Short mmCIF file of C-alpha atoms in Angstrom, two decimals:
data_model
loop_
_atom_site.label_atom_id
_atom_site.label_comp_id
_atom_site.label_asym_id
_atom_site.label_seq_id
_atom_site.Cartn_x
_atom_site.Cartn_y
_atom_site.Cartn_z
CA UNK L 1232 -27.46 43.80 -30.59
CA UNK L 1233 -31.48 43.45 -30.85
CA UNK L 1234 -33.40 41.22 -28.53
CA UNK L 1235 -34.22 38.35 -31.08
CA UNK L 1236 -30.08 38.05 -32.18
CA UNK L 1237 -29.05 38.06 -28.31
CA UNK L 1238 -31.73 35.34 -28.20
CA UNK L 1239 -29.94 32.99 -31.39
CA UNK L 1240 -26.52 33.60 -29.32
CA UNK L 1241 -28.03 32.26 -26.25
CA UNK L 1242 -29.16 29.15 -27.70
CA UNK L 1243 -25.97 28.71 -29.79
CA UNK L 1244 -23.97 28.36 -27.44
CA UNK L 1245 -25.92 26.49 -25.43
CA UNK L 1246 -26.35 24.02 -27.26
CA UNK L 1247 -22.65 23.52 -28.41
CA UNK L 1248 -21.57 21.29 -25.71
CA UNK L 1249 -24.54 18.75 -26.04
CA UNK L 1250 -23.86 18.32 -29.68
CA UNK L 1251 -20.48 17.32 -28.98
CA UNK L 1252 -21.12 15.46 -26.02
CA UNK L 1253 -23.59 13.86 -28.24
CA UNK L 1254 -21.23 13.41 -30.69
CA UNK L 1255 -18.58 11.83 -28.79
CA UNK L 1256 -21.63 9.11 -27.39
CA UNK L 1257 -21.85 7.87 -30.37
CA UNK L 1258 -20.46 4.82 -31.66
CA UNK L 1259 -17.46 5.13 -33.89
CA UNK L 1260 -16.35 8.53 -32.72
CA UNK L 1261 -12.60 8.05 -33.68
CA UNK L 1262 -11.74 11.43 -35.40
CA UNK L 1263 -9.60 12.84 -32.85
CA UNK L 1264 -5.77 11.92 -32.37
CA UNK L 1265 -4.60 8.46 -31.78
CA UNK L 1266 -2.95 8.09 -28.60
CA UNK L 1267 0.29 6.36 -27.61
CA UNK L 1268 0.36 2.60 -27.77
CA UNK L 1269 -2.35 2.86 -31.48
CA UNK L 1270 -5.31 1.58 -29.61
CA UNK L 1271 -7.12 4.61 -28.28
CA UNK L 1272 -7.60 7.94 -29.78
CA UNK L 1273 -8.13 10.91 -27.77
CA UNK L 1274 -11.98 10.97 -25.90
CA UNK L 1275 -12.47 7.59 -27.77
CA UNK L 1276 -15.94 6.51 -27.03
CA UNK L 1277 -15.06 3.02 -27.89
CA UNK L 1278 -12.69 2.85 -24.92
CA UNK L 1279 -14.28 0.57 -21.92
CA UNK L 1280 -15.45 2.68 -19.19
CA UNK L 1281 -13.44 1.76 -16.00
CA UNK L 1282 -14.75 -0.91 -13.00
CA UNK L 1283 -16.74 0.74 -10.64
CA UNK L 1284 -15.44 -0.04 -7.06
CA UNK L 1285 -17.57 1.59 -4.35
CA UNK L 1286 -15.78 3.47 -1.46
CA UNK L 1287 -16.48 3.00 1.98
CA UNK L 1288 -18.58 5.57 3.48
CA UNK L 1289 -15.92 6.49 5.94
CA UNK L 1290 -12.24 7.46 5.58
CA UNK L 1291 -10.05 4.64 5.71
CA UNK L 1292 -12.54 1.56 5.58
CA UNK L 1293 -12.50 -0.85 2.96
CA UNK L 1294 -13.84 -0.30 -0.49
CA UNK L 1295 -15.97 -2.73 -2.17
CA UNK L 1296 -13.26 -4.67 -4.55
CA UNK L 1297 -11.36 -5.46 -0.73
CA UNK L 1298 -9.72 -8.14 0.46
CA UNK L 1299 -10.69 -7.33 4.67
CA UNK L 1300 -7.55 -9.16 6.51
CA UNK L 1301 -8.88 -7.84 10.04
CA UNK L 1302 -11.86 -5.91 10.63
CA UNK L 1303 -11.82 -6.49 14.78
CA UNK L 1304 -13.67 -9.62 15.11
CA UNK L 1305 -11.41 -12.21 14.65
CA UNK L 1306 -7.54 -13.39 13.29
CA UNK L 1307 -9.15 -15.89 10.70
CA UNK L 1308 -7.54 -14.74 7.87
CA UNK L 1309 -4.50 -15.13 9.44
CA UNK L 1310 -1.87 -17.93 10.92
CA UNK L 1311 0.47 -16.98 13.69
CA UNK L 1312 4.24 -18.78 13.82
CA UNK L 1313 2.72 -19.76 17.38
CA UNK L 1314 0.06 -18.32 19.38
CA UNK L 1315 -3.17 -16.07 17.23
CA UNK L 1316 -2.82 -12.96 18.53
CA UNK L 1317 -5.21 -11.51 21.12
CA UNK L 1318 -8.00 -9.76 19.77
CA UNK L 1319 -9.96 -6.84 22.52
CA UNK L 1320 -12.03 -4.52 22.25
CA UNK L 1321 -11.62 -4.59 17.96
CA UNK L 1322 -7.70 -4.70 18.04
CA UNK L 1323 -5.27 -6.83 17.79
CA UNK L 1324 -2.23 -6.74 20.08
CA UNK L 1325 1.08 -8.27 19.39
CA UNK L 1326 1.46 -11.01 23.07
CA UNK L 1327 4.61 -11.16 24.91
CA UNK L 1328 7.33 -13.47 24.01
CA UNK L 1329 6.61 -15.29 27.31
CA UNK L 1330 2.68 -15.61 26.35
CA UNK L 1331 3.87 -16.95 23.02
CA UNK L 1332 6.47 -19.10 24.05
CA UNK L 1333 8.94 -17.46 21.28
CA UNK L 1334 9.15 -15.07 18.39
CA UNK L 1335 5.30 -15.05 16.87
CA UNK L 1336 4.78 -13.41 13.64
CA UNK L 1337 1.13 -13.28 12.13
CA UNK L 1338 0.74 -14.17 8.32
CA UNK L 1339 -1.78 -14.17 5.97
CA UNK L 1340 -3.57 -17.19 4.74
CA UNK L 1341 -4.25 -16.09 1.19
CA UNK L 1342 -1.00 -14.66 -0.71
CA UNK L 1343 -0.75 -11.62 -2.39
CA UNK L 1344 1.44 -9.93 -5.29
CA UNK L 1345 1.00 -6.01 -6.34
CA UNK L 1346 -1.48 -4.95 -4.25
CA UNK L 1347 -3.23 -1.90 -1.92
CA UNK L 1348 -2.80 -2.05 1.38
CA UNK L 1349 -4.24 0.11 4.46
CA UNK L 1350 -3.45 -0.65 8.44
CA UNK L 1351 -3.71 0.96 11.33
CA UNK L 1352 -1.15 0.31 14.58
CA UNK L 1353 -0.34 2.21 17.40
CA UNK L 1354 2.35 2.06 19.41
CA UNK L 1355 2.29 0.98 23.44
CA UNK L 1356 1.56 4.47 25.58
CA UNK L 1357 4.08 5.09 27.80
CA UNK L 1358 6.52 3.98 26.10
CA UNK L 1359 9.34 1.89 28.38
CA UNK L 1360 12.28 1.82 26.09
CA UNK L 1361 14.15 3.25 23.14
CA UNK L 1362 15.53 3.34 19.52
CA UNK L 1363 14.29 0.10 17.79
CA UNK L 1364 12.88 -1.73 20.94
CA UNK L 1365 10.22 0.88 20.80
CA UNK L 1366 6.73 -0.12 19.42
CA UNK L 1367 8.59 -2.18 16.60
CA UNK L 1368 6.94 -4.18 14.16
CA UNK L 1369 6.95 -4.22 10.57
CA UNK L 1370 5.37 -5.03 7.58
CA UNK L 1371 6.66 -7.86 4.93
CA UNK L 1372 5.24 -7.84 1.49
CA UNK L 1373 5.27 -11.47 0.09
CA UNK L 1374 7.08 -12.27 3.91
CA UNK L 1375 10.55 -10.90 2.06
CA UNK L 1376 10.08 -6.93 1.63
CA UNK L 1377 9.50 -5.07 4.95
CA UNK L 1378 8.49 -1.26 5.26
CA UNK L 1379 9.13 -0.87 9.26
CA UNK L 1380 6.65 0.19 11.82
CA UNK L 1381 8.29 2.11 15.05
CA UNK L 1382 7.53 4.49 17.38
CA UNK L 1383 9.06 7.47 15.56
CA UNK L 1384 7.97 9.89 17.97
CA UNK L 1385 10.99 12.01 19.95
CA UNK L 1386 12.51 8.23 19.55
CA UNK L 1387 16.37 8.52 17.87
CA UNK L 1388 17.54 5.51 16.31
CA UNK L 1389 19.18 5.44 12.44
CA UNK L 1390 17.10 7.06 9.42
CA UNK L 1391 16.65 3.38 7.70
CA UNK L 1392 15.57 2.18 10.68
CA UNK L 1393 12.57 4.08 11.57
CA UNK L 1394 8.75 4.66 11.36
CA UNK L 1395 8.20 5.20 7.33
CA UNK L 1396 11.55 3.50 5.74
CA UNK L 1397 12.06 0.72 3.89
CA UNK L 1398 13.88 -1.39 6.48
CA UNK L 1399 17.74 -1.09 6.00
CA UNK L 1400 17.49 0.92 3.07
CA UNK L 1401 15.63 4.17 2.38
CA UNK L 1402 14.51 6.52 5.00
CA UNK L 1403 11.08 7.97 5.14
CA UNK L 1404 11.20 11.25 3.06
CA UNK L 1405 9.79 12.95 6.03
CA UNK L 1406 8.88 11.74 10.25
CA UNK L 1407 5.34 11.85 9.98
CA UNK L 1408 4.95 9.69 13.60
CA UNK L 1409 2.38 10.45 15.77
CA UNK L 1410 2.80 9.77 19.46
CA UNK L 1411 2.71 6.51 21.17
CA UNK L 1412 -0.79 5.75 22.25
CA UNK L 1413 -1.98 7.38 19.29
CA UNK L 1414 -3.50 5.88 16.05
CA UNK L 1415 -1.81 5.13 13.32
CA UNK L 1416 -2.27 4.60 9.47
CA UNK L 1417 -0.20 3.33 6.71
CA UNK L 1418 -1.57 3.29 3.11
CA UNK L 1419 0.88 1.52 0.74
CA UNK L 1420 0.96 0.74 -2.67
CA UNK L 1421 3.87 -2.41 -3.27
CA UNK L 1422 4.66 -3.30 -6.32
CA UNK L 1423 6.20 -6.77 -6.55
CA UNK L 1424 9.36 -8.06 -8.50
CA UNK L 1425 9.29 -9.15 -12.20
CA UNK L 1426 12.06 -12.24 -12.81
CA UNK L 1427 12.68 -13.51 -15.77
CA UNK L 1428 12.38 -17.32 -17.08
CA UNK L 1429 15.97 -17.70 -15.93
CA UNK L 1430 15.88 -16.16 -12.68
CA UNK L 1431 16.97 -12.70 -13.71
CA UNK L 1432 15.86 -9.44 -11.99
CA UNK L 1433 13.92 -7.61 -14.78
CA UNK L 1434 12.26 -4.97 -12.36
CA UNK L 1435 12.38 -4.68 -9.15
CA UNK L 1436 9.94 -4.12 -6.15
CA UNK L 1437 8.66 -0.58 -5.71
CA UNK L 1438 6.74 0.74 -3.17
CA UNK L 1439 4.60 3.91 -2.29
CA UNK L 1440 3.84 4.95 1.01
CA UNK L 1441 1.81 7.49 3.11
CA UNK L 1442 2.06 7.90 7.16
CA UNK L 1443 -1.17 9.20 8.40
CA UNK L 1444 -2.15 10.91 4.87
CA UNK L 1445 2.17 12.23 4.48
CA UNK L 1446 4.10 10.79 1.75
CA UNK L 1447 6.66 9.17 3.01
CA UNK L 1448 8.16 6.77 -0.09
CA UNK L 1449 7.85 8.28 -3.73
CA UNK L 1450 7.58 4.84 -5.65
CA UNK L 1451 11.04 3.69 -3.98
CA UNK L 1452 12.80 0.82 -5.71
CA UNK L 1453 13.63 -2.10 -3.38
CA UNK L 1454 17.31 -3.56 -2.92
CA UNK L 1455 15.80 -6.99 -2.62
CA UNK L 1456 14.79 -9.30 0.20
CA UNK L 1457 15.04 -7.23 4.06
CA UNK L 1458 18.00 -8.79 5.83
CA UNK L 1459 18.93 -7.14 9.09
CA UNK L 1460 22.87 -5.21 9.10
CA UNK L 1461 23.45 -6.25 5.24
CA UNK L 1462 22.50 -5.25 1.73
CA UNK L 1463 19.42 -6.69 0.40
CA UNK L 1464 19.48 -8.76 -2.52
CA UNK L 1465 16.91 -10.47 -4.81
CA UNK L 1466 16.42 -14.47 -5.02
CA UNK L 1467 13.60 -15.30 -7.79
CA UNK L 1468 10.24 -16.02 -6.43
CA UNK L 1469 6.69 -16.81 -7.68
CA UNK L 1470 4.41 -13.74 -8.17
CA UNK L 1471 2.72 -14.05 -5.15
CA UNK L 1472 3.43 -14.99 -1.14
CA UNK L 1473 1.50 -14.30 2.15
CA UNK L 1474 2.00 -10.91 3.97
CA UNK L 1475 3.57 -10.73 7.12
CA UNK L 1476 3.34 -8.70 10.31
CA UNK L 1477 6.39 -8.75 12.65
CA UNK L 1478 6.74 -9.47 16.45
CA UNK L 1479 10.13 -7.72 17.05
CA UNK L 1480 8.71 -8.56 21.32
CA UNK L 1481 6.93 -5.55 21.50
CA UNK L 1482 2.93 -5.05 22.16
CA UNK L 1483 2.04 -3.02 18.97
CA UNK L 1484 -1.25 -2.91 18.49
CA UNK L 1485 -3.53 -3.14 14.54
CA UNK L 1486 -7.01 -2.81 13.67
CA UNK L 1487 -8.68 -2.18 10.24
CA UNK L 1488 -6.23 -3.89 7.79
CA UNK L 1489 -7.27 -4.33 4.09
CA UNK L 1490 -5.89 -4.88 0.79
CA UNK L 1491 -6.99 -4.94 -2.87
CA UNK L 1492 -5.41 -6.98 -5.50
CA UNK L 1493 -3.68 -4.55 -8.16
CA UNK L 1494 -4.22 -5.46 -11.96
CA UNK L 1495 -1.16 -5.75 -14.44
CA UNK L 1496 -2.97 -2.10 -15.80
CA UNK L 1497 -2.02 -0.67 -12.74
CA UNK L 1498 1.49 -1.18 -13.68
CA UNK L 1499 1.59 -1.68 -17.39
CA UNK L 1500 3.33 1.76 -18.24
CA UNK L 1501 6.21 1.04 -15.33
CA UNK L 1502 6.94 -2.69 -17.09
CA UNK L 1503 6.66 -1.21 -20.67
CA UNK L 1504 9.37 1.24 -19.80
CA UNK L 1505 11.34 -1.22 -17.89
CA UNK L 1506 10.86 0.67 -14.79
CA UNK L 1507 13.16 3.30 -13.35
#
């Protein structure tokens, strides 16, 4: 192959991509396949380009589109049953039945439906009892669906019970505790209920959850509302109630708690196929 044809090559196929990428930016490029649902075809440049949400510049903070429920300065976007929970040093610490006078959960102000939601907790170091009077708390989407927070570390108790499950239902699929006096982080994704005009269950709550970066629920459907020692069922509700955090009289500790509001998008497939 001569010089001058190695050359032509070169620029040939150099210049392939940019007249395609060209291609596709302008408007009206429909000719590839249409893709299910008949709105979009394949690499549609008609297709709206997705929100930009900016990320925090360190792991686990809150992105821009975030709701920030406690970010160590104060409990204002909270109510407590009783007594606002102590805040030191940036965290939060769940106070003794006999500071509060009685059981003292915290709940948000603002109500939620599906949304994102990332906390950190940590469990009391050393720890002075067992099973589920051990760093228990627990957290209640729309104050009726609770994925529980324990001390899971070296710390028996039953598999539905523990750090990671959906309380009185599903175990975690794995025990991805750290030990007490350590930092903790849940990332969850909850899904809320669907009812229909009636009343009727048409899909039910589902939930995705990671302990400190392990999956521990796979998009787990939810029985219905947490009731302790019997089978959760579901009682119609509006699409959106306040989240909860549990005083179960033991001095778990939170700091850095957000959540971002989820978009029917994020969930259109699920309802189209009725769920699973």
């Amino acid at each position: 192959m001569t010089t001058t044809i190695r050359t032509i090559v070169a620029l040939l196929a150099a210049s392939a991509p940019l007249s395609l990428a060209a291609a596709q930016d302008k408007p009206g490029f429909r000719d590839t396949p249409m893709l299910p649902g008949g709105q979009w075809h394949v690499h549609d440049s008609e297709r709206p380009a997705p929100v930009v949400v900016t990320p925090a510049a360190q792991v686990g903070g809150a992105p821009s589109d975030a709701v920030v429920l406690f970010d160590g300065r104060n409990t204002d976007a909270w109510r407590a049953d009783r007594k606002p929970w102590p805040v030191r040093g940036g965290v939060m610490t769940i106070p003794s039945r006999a500071e509060s006078g009685g059981e003292n959960n915290l709940v948000t102000k603002d109500s939620f439906g599906d949304v994102q939601l990332h906390l950190e907790f940590r469990s009391p170091n050393p720890p002075t009892k067992t099973s589920q009077d051990r760093g228990n708390s627990g957290i209640w989407f729309m104050q009726r669906y609770e994925v529980q927070i324990l001390d899971g570390y070296d710390n028996p108790t039953y598999a539905d019970g523990t750090v990671g499950a959906v309380y009185g239902w599903k175990p975690p699929l794995v025990n991805a505790a750290r030990r007490p006096g350590e930092w903790q982080s849940y990332d969850i994704v909850f899904e809320r209920p669907r009812f229909a005009a009636d009343g009727a269950l048409v899909r039910p709550a589902y939930v995705t959850a990671f302990l400190n970066g392990v999956l521990v629920q796979n998009h787990q459907a939810m029985l219905g509302t947490t009731i302790w020692r019997k089978v959760a069922t579901y009682h119609a509700h509006g699409d959106a109630a306040p989240i909860q955090l549990q005083d179960h009289d033991s001095p778990v500790s939170f700091r850095n708690i957000w959540v971002r509001r989820l978009t029917d998008a994020a969930i259109a497939q699920d309802l189209k196929e009725g769920g699973r």
